[in-house]
Structure formats: C-alpha cells, structure tokens
Short mmCIF file of C-alpha atoms in Angstrom, two decimals:
data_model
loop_
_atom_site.label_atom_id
_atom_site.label_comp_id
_atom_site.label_asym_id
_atom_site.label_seq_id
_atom_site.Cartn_x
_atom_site.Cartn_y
_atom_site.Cartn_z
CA UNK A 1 -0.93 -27.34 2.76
CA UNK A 2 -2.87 -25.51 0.05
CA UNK A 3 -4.55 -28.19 -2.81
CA UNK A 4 -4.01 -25.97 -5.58
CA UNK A 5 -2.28 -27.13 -8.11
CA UNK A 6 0.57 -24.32 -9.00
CA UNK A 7 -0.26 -23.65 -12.23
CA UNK A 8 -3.68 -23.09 -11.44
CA UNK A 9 -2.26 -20.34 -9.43
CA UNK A 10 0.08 -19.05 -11.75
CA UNK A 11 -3.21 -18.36 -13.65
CA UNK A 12 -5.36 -16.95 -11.13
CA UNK A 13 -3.02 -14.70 -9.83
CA UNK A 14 -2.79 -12.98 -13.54
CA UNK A 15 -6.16 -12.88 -13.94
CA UNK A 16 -9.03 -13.52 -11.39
CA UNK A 17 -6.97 -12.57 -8.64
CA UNK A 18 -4.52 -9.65 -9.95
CA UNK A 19 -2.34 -8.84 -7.31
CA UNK A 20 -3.19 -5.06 -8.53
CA UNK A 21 -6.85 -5.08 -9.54
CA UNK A 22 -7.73 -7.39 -7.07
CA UNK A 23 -6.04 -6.85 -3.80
CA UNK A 24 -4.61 -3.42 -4.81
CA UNK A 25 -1.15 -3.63 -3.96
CA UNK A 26 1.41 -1.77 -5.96
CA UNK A 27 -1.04 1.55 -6.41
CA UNK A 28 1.99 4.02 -5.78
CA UNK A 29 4.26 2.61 -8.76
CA UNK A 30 1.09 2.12 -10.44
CA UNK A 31 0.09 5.95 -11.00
CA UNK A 32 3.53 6.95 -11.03
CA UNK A 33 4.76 4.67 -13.66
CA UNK A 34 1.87 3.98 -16.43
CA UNK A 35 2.73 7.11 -18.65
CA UNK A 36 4.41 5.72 -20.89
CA UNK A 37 4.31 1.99 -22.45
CA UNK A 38 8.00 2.02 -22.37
CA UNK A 39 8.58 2.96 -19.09
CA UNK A 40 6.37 0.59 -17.75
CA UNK A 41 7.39 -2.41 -19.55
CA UNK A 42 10.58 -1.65 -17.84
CA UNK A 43 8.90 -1.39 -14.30
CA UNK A 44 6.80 -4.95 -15.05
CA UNK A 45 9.80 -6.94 -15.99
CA UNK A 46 11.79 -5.55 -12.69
CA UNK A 47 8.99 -6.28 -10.93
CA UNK A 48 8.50 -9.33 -12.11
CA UNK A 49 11.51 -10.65 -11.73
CA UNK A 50 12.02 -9.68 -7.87
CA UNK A 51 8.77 -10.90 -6.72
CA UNK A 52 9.71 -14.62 -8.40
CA UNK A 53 13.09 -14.24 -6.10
CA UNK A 54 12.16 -12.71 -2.85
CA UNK A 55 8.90 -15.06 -2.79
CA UNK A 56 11.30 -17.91 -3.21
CA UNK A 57 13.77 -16.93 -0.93
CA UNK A 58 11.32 -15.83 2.08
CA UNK A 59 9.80 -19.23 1.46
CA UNK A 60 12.83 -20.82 2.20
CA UNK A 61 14.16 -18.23 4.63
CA UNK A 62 10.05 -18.47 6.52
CA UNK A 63 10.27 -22.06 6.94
CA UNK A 64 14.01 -22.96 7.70
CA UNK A 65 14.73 -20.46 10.04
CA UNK A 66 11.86 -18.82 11.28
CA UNK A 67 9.55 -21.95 11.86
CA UNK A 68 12.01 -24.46 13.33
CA UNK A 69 12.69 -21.30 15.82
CA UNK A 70 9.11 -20.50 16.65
CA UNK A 71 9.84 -16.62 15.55
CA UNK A 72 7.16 -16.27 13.11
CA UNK A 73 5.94 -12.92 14.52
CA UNK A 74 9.31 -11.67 13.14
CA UNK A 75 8.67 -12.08 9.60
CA UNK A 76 7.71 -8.99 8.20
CA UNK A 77 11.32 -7.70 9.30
CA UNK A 78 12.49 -10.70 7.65
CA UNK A 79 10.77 -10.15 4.02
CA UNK A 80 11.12 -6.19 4.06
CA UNK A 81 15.26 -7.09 4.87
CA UNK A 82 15.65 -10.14 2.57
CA UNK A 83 13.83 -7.44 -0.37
CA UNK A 84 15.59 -4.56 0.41
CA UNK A 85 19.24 -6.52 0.26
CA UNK A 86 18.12 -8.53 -2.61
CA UNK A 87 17.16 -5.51 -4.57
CA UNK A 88 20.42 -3.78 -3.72
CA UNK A 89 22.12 -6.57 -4.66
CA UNK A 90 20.59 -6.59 -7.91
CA UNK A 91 21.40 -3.22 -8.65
CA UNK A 92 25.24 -3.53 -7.74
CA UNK A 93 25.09 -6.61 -9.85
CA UNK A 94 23.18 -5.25 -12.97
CA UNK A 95 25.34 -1.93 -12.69
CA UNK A 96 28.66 -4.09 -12.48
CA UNK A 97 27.97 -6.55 -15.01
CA UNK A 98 25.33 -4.96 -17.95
CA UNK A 99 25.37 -0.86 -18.08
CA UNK A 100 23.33 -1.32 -20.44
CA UNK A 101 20.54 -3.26 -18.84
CA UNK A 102 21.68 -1.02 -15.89
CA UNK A 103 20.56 2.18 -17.85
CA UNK A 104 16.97 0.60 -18.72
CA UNK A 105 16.40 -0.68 -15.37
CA UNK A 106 18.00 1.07 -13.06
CA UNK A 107 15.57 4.03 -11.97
CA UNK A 108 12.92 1.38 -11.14
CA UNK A 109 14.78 -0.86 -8.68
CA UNK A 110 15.47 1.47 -5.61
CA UNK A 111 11.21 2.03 -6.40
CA UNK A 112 10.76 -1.99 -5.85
CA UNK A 113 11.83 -1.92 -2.23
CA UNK A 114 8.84 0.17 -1.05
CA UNK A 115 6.39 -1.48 -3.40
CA UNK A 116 3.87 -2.88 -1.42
CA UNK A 117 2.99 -5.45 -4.14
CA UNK A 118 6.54 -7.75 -3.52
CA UNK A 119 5.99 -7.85 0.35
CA UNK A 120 2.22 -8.01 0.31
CA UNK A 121 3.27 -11.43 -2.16
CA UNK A 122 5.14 -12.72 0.08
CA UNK A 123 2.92 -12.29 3.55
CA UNK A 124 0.09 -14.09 0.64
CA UNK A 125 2.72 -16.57 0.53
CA UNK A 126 2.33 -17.07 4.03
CA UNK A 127 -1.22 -16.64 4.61
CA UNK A 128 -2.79 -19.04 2.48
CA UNK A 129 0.26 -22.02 3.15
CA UNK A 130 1.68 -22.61 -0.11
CA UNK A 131 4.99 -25.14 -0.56
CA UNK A 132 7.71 -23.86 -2.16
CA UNK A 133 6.29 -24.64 -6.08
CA UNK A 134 3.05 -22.98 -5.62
CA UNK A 135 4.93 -19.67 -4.00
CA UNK A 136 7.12 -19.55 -6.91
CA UNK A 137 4.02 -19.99 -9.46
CA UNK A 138 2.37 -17.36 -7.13
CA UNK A 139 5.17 -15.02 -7.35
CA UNK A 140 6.00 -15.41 -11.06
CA UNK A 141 1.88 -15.30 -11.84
CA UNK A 142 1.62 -12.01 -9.47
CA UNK A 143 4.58 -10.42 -11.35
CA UNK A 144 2.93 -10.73 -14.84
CA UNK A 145 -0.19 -9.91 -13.56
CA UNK A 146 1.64 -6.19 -12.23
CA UNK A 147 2.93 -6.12 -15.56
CA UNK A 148 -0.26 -6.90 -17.38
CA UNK A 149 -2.57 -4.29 -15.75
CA UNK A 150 0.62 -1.24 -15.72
CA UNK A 151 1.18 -1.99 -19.48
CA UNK A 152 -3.09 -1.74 -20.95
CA UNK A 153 -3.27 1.64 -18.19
CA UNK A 154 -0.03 2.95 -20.39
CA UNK A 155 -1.56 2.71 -23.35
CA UNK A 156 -4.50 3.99 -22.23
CA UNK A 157 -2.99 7.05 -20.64
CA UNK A 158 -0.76 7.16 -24.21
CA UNK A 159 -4.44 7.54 -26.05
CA UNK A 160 -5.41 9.91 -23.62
CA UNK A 161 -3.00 12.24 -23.76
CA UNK A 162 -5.63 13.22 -27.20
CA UNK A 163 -8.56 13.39 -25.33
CA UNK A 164 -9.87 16.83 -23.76
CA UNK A 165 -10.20 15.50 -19.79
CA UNK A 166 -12.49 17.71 -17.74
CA UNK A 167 -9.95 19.66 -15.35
CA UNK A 168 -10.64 18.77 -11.92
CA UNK A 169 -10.90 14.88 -13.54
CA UNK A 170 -7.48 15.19 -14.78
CA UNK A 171 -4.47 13.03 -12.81
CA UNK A 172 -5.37 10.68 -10.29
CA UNK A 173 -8.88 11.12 -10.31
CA UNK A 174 -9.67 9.75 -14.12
CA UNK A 175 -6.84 7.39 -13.55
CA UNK A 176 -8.72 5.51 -10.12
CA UNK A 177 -12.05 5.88 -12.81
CA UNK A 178 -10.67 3.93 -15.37
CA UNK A 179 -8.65 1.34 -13.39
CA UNK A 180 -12.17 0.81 -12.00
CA UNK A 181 -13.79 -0.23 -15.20
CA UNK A 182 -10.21 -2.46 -16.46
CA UNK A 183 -11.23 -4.26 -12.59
CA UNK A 184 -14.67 -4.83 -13.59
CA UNK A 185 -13.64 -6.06 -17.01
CA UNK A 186 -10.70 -8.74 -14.93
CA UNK A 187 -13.89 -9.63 -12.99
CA UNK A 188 -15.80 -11.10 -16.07
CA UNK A 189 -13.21 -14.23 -15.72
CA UNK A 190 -14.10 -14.80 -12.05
CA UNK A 191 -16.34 -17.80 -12.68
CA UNK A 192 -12.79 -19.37 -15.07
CA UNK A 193 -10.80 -20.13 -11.91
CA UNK A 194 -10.73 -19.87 -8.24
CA UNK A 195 -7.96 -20.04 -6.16
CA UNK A 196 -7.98 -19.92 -1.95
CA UNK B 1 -11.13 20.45 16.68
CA UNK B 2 -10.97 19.41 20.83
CA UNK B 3 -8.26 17.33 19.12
CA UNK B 4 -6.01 20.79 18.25
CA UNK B 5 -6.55 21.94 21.63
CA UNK B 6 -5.28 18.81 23.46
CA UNK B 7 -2.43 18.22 20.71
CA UNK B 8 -1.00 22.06 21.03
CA UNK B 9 -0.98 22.31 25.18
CA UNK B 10 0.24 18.99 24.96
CA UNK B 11 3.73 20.35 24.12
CA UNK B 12 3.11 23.75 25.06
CA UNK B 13 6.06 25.32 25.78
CA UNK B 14 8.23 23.39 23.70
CA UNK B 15 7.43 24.05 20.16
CA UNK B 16 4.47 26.31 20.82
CA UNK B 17 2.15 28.14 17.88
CA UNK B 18 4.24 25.28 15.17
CA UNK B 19 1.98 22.25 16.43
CA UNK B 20 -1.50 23.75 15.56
CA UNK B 21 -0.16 24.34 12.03
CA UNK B 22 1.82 21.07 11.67
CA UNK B 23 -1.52 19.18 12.79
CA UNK B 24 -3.81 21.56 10.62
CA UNK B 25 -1.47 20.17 7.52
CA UNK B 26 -1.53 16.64 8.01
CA UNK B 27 -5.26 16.55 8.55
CA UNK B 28 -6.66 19.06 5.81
CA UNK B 29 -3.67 21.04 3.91
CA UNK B 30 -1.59 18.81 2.86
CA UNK B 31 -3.71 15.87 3.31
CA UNK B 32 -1.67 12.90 2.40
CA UNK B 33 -4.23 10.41 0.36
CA UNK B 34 -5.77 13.19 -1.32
CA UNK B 35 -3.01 15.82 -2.26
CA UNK B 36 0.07 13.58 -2.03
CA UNK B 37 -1.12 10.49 -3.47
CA UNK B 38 0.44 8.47 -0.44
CA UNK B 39 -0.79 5.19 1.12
CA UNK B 40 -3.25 4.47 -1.52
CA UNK B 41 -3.27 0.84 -1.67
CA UNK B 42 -4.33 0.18 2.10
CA UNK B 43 -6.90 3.22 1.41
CA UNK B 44 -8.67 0.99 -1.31
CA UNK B 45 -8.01 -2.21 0.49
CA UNK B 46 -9.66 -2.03 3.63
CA UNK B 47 -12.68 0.38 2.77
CA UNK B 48 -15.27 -2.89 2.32
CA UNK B 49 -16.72 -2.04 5.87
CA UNK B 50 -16.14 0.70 8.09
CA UNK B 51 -15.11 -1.08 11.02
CA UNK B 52 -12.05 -2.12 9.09
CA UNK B 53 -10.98 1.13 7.87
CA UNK B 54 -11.53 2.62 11.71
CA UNK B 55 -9.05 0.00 12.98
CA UNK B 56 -6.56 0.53 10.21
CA UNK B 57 -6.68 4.29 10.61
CA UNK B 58 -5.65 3.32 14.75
CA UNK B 59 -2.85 1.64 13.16
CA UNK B 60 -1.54 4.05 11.33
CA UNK B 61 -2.07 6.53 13.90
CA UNK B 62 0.09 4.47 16.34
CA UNK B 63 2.40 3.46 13.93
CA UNK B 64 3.43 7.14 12.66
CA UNK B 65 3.20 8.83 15.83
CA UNK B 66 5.84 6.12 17.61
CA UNK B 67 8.26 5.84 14.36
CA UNK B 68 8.15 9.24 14.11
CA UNK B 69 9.03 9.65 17.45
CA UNK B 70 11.99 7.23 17.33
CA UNK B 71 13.20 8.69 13.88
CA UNK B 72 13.08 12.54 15.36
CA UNK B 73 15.24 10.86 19.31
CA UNK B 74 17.72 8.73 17.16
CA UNK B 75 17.75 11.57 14.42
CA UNK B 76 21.65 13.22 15.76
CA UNK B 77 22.91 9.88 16.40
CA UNK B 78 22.01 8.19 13.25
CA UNK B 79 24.81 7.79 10.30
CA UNK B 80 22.86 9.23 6.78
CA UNK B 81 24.12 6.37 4.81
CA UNK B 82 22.18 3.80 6.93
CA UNK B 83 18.67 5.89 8.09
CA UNK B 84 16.93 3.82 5.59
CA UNK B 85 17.06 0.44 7.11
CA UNK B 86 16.84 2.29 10.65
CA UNK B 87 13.90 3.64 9.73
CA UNK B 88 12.67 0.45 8.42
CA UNK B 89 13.65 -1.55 11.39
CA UNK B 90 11.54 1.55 13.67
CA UNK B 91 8.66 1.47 11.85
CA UNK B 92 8.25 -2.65 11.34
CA UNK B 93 8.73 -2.92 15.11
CA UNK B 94 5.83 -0.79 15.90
CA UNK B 95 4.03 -2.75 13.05
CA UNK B 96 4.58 -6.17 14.42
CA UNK B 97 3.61 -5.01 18.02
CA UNK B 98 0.16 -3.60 16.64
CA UNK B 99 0.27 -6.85 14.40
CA UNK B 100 0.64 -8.79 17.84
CA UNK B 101 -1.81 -7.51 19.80
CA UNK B 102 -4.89 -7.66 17.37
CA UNK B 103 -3.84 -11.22 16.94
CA UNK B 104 -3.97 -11.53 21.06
CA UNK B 105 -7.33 -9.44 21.54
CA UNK B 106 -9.16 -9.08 18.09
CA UNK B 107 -8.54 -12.56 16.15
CA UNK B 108 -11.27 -11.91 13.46
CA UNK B 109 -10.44 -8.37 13.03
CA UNK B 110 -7.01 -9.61 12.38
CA UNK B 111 -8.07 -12.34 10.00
CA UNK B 112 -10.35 -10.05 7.94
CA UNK B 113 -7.62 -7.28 7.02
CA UNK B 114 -5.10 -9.97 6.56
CA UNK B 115 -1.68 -8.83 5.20
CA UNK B 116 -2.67 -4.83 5.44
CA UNK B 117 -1.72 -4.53 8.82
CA UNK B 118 1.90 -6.18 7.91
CA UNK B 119 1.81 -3.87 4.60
CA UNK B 120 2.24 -0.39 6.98
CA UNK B 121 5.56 -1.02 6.32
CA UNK B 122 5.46 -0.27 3.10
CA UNK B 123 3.00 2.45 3.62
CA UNK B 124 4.65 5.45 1.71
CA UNK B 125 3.19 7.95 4.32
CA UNK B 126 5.06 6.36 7.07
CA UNK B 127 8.38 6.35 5.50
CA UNK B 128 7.62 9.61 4.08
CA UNK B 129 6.86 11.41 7.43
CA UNK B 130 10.11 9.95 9.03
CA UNK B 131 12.19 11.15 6.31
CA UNK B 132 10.71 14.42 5.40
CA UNK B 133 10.04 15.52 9.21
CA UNK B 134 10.80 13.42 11.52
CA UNK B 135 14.56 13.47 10.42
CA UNK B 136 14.99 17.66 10.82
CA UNK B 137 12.55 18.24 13.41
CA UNK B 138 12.21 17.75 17.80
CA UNK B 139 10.50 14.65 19.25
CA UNK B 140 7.36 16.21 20.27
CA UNK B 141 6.86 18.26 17.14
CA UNK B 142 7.43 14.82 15.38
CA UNK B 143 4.86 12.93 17.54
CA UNK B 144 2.33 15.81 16.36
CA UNK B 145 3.15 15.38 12.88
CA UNK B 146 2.69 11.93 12.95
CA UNK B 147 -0.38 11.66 14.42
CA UNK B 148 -1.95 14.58 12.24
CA UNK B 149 -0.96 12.69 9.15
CA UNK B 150 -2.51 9.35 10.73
CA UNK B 151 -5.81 11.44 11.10
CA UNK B 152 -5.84 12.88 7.68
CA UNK B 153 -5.34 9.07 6.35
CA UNK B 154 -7.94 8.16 8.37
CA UNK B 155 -10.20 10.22 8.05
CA UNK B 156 -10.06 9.80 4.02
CA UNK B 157 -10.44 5.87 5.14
CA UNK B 158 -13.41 6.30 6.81
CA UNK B 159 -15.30 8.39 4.46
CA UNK B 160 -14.68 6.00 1.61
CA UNK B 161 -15.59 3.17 3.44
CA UNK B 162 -18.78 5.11 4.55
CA UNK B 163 -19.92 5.62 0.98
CA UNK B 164 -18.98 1.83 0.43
CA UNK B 165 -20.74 -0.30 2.84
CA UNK B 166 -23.83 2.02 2.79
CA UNK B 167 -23.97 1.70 -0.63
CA UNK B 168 -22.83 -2.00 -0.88
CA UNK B 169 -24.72 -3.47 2.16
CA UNK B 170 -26.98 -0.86 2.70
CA UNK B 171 -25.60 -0.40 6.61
CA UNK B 172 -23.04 0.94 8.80
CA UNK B 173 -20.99 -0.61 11.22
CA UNK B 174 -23.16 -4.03 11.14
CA UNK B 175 -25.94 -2.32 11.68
CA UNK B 176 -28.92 -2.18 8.91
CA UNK B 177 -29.97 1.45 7.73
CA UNK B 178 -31.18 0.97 4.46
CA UNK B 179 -33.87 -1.13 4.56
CA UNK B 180 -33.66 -4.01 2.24
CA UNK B 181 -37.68 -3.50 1.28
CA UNK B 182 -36.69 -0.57 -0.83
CA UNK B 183 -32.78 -0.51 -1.35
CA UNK B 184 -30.84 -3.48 -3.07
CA UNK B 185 -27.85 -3.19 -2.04
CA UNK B 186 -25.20 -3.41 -4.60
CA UNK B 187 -22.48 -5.28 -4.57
CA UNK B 188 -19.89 -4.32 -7.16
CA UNK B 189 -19.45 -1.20 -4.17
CA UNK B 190 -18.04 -4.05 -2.30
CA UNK B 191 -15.64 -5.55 -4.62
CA UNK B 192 -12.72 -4.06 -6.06
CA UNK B 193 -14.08 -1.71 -8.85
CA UNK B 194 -16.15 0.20 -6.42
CA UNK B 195 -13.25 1.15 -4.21
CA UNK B 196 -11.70 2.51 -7.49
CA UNK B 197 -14.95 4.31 -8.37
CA UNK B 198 -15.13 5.76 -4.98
CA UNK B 199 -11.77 7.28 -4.40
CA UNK B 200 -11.47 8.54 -8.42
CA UNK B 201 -14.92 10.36 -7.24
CA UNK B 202 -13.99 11.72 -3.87
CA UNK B 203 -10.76 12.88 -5.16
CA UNK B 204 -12.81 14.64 -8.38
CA UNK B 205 -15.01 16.62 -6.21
CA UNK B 206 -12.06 17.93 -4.12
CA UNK B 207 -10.45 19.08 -7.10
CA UNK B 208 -13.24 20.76 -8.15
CA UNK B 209 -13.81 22.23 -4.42
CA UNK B 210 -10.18 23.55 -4.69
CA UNK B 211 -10.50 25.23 -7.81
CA UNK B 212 -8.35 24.22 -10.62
CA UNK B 213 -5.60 26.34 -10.01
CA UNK B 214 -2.65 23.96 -9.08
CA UNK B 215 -4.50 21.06 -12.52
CA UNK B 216 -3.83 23.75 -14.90
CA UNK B 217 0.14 22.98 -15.12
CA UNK B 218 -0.52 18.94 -15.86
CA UNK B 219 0.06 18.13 -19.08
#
C-alpha cells in the first residue's frame, strides 16, 4: 500500500505532478481544445468528471475481479472497455435526461475515450498501489489539474490571437514553446509536496 | 532507404509501385508527429534517454504493423457499427503481448517507461492508421502502411531524444560524449519543460524548411 495520505495526492497531482505538464498525457485534446476559454472549460469539467469515475470503477473492477483471478495482464482491455462504455453511457444519459447540458458537453465526450490522460490515470492507479480513497483523490486531483493547465493555455492562446507570431512559429510549434515555460513555472512548487 | 527496397519486393506482385509511396508517406510526407499532430504525448514522454525512445518506436512499429494487419483481414467481415471496439480489442492485444514480453525479458526497461507501453492504445496514430487505411485497403498494403508510420514516429522519437540526453546528460545511449570537464550538463533538458522546448523547436525549423505555404491559411 502507498503511505500517502489522499489529500496529499489530490494536491500533488494538480500541481507538482500535473497529469499534463508533468507526465504529458492528454497532449491531443490539449492542442485541439485550448482555443477558446469556453470551450475548454467544457472539455476540463468532462474530463474531470470521467477520470473521478473510471479511476473508481477500474479500482474496484482491478482488484475484485482481476486480482482474485490472477488476470492482471488483462487490464488495459479492462480500463480502455470499462471507459469507453462508461463514456457512452454518459452520453446516452446526458442526451436523455439534460439537452441542455447535452448541447454544452456533448462534442467533448466521444473525444474522452481516446484521451490518453483517463487511461494513463488509471494504469497510475495501478502502478504506484493506491486503495480505493487515494485513487479517487488521484483521479479527482488529475482531473482539475487537466482542467487547470487547458484553461491558463486558453487564455493565453485568447491574448495571442493579438500578437504578430512569426509564421513558421505559428500552431503547434509556439504552442509546445509556451506549454514549456507554464511546466517550468508548475516546477517552482516541486520542493511544496512530493508524492511516489 | 535498403528499408524501401525490402518493404516493396516484399509484396511485389501484389500491390506493386503503391508500397514505395505508401512507405515514402508515413516516414517523410505525411509524417505523423510532425504534420498530423498524432501520438504526441508518448513522443514527449519517453524522449529522457534514447534507449527508451528506440524501444518505444519497436513498439509502435509492431503494434501498427499487426493491428493494421488484423483491421485490413477482418475489414469485409466486420459490421461498421461495432469496428471501434474491434479495433480496440486488435490493437490492445498486440499491446499487452509487447507489454508481456518486456516484462519477461527486459524488467527495467519495462519499469522505466511505465504506463507508455499500456498507453499505445490510446495512441491516436494507431487508431488512426486502422481506420483511415487499414479499413479500405489489402493486408499487405496495410502491413506497409503500418510499419512506415511506426518509422516516421520513430524516427521523430529518436531525434528528440538525441537532442535531449546529449544535452541533458551530456551522452548517448549510457555512454559519456561530452565530457563533464567542459560541458555541465543541464538538466531542465531532462525534465518535462525541455521535452516541450525540444519538439516546439524541431517542429519550428520544419516549418520553416517547408516554406510557409500550407501556415499562411491559420488564423
């Protein structure tokens, strides 16, 4: 078992050890969704919200079934599965009972399923041995911590939009510069907290 | 370029002059880190050392050219509404066998790239490759395409994590080539920001190489 205590992680994982600045998962949705502060808001709470119930679940699903079995070499089928039926479950759920919500969150959820930052949570999950609190502290933390770094790179891009890029800079290129320099700045709270 | 050669008699007779040009566009054209913005996370991930990134570019090798394989045989049979989560199911098998066997043979290589062999499953240009070729095109083709797409990626791999542990350890596969008398090596290269740093650079110079023809419709 990991020491830990959860909300030490919940912590870390927003800050010293962003799940995006850190350990870089979630790039694609990352440069595809910052343009806009809206948009991504919308992208950060969906993701947010997954990764808090597919951590949970594969916990449960990783060390009731899998475990007692002695299948643990099957469990990246298991998480990519239990995420790609939870998320579609979402959606017919969302679409069924709030159009509204449905409208606003829609577009990102078939995304989720192929962002690498919910399954690379949950094989962290696995990795470092956290009980079922600390996975849900780690899944909740890593969420905000997605949400954190998409929302400042929106409104930076936003700002941008005024400024006169040098051509072959402009796209990904200035975007991987400046992510750089918002990694370095995450790094100043390294000596805060650490988490294993 | 013995590579083309090999690739193109390979399957001679079966989808002749197509393979040099489907290999030539994986590797350079249409290059899928660079141009396509695919498969970026695992590209900054495991770039620390270049022994890493060589092993993850095998993976993704084997793991394209197989699932694209499978995609392309089971492509007539397969219903449309469920290719997804057969797709899925391909490529995480091949995943878990590579998974497997560098837990049997190479435990510490294993232990130092940690979940980014499991996260090939999520890699886009995996998924993409099935879907976009695999899906309308013959098995052999297919194999091609996947394994010219796994040597684009890893090529890309390898060059970043060249510039990174030279300039971040001062040496190359383990061993020393910057002596530490007269180069301090520096570590931020290492960490995080510098894999950012490297790939906005590498990316900026092949824009500029290219010309600025296809940046001038961006916004």
């Amino acid at each position: 078992m990991n020491p830990t205590p959860s909300l030490v992680i919940l912590v870390a994982s927003i800050l010293t050890n962003n799940i995006l600045l850190a350990s870089f998962l979630g790039m694609c949705s990352f440069l595809a969704c910052s343009t806009k502060i809206e948009t991504s808001i919308g992208l950060g709470v969906a993701v947010t919200f997954v990764m808090v119930c597919t951590t949970g679940l594969n916990y449960l699903l990783y060390h009731y079934i899998l475990v007692p079995l002695e299948l643990e070499f099957l469990h990246f089928i298991l998480f990519i599965a239990v995420i790609a039926a939870f998320v579609q479950f979402v959606e017919m759920f969302v679409e069924r009972f709030s159009p509204k919500l449905y409208h606003a969150l829609g577009i990102f959820l078939p995304l989720i399923t192929v962002n690498c930052a919910i399954l690379g949570a949950a094989l962290f999950m696995v990795m470092r041995h956290y009980n079922f609190l600390q996975s849900l502290a780690y899944g909740l933390g890593s969420g905000l911590g997605f949400l954190l770094a998409l929302v400042l790179m929106a409104g930076l891009r936003e700002k941008m939009g005024y400024a006169n890029v040098p051509v072959p800079l402009r796209g990904t290129a200035v975007i991987m510069l400046i992510t750089g320099v918002i990694a370095m700045t995450f790094m100043g709270f390294a000596g805060m907290i650490t988490m294993q | 370029m013995s590579k083309t050669s090999e690739a193109s008699t390979g399957c001679g007779g079966l989808c002749g002059g197509k393979c040099r040009s489907t290999l030539a566009d994986g590797v350079s054209k249409n290059n899928p880190i660079i141009h396509q913005v695919l498969g970026v996370c695992s590209a900054l991930a495991v770039t620390g050392k270049l022994e890493n990134a060589l092993v993850m570019g095998a993976a993704l090798i084997f793991v394209s050219a197989l699932s694209n394989l499978f995609v392309s045989l089971l492509r007539t049979l397969m219903p449309r509404r469920i290719r997804m989560i057969v797709e899925v199911a391909i490529i995480a098998t091949f995943v878990i066998v590579f998974d497997q066997f560098l837990k049997a043979f190479y435990w510490d290589m294993s232990k130092q790239l940690g979940p980014y062999v499991g996260l090939i499953i999520t890699n886009c240009i995996v998924m993409g490759r099935a879907e976009a070729f695999a899906l309308q095109n013959p098995p052999l083709l297919s194999i091609v395409d996947g394994v010219a797409n796994g040597l684009g990626y890893a090529l890309i791999l390898a060059l970043i994590a060249v510039v990174r542990e030279l300039l971040g350890s001062g040496s190359l596969l383990g061993f020393q080539l910057l002596s530490a008398s007269w180069y301090e090596p520096n570590i931020l290269m290492v960490l995080a920001p510098g894999a950012f740093f490297t790939a906005g650079i590498l990316i900026w110079i092949i824009n500029a190489l290219r010309g600025s023809a296809k940046e001038e419709k961006r916004p």
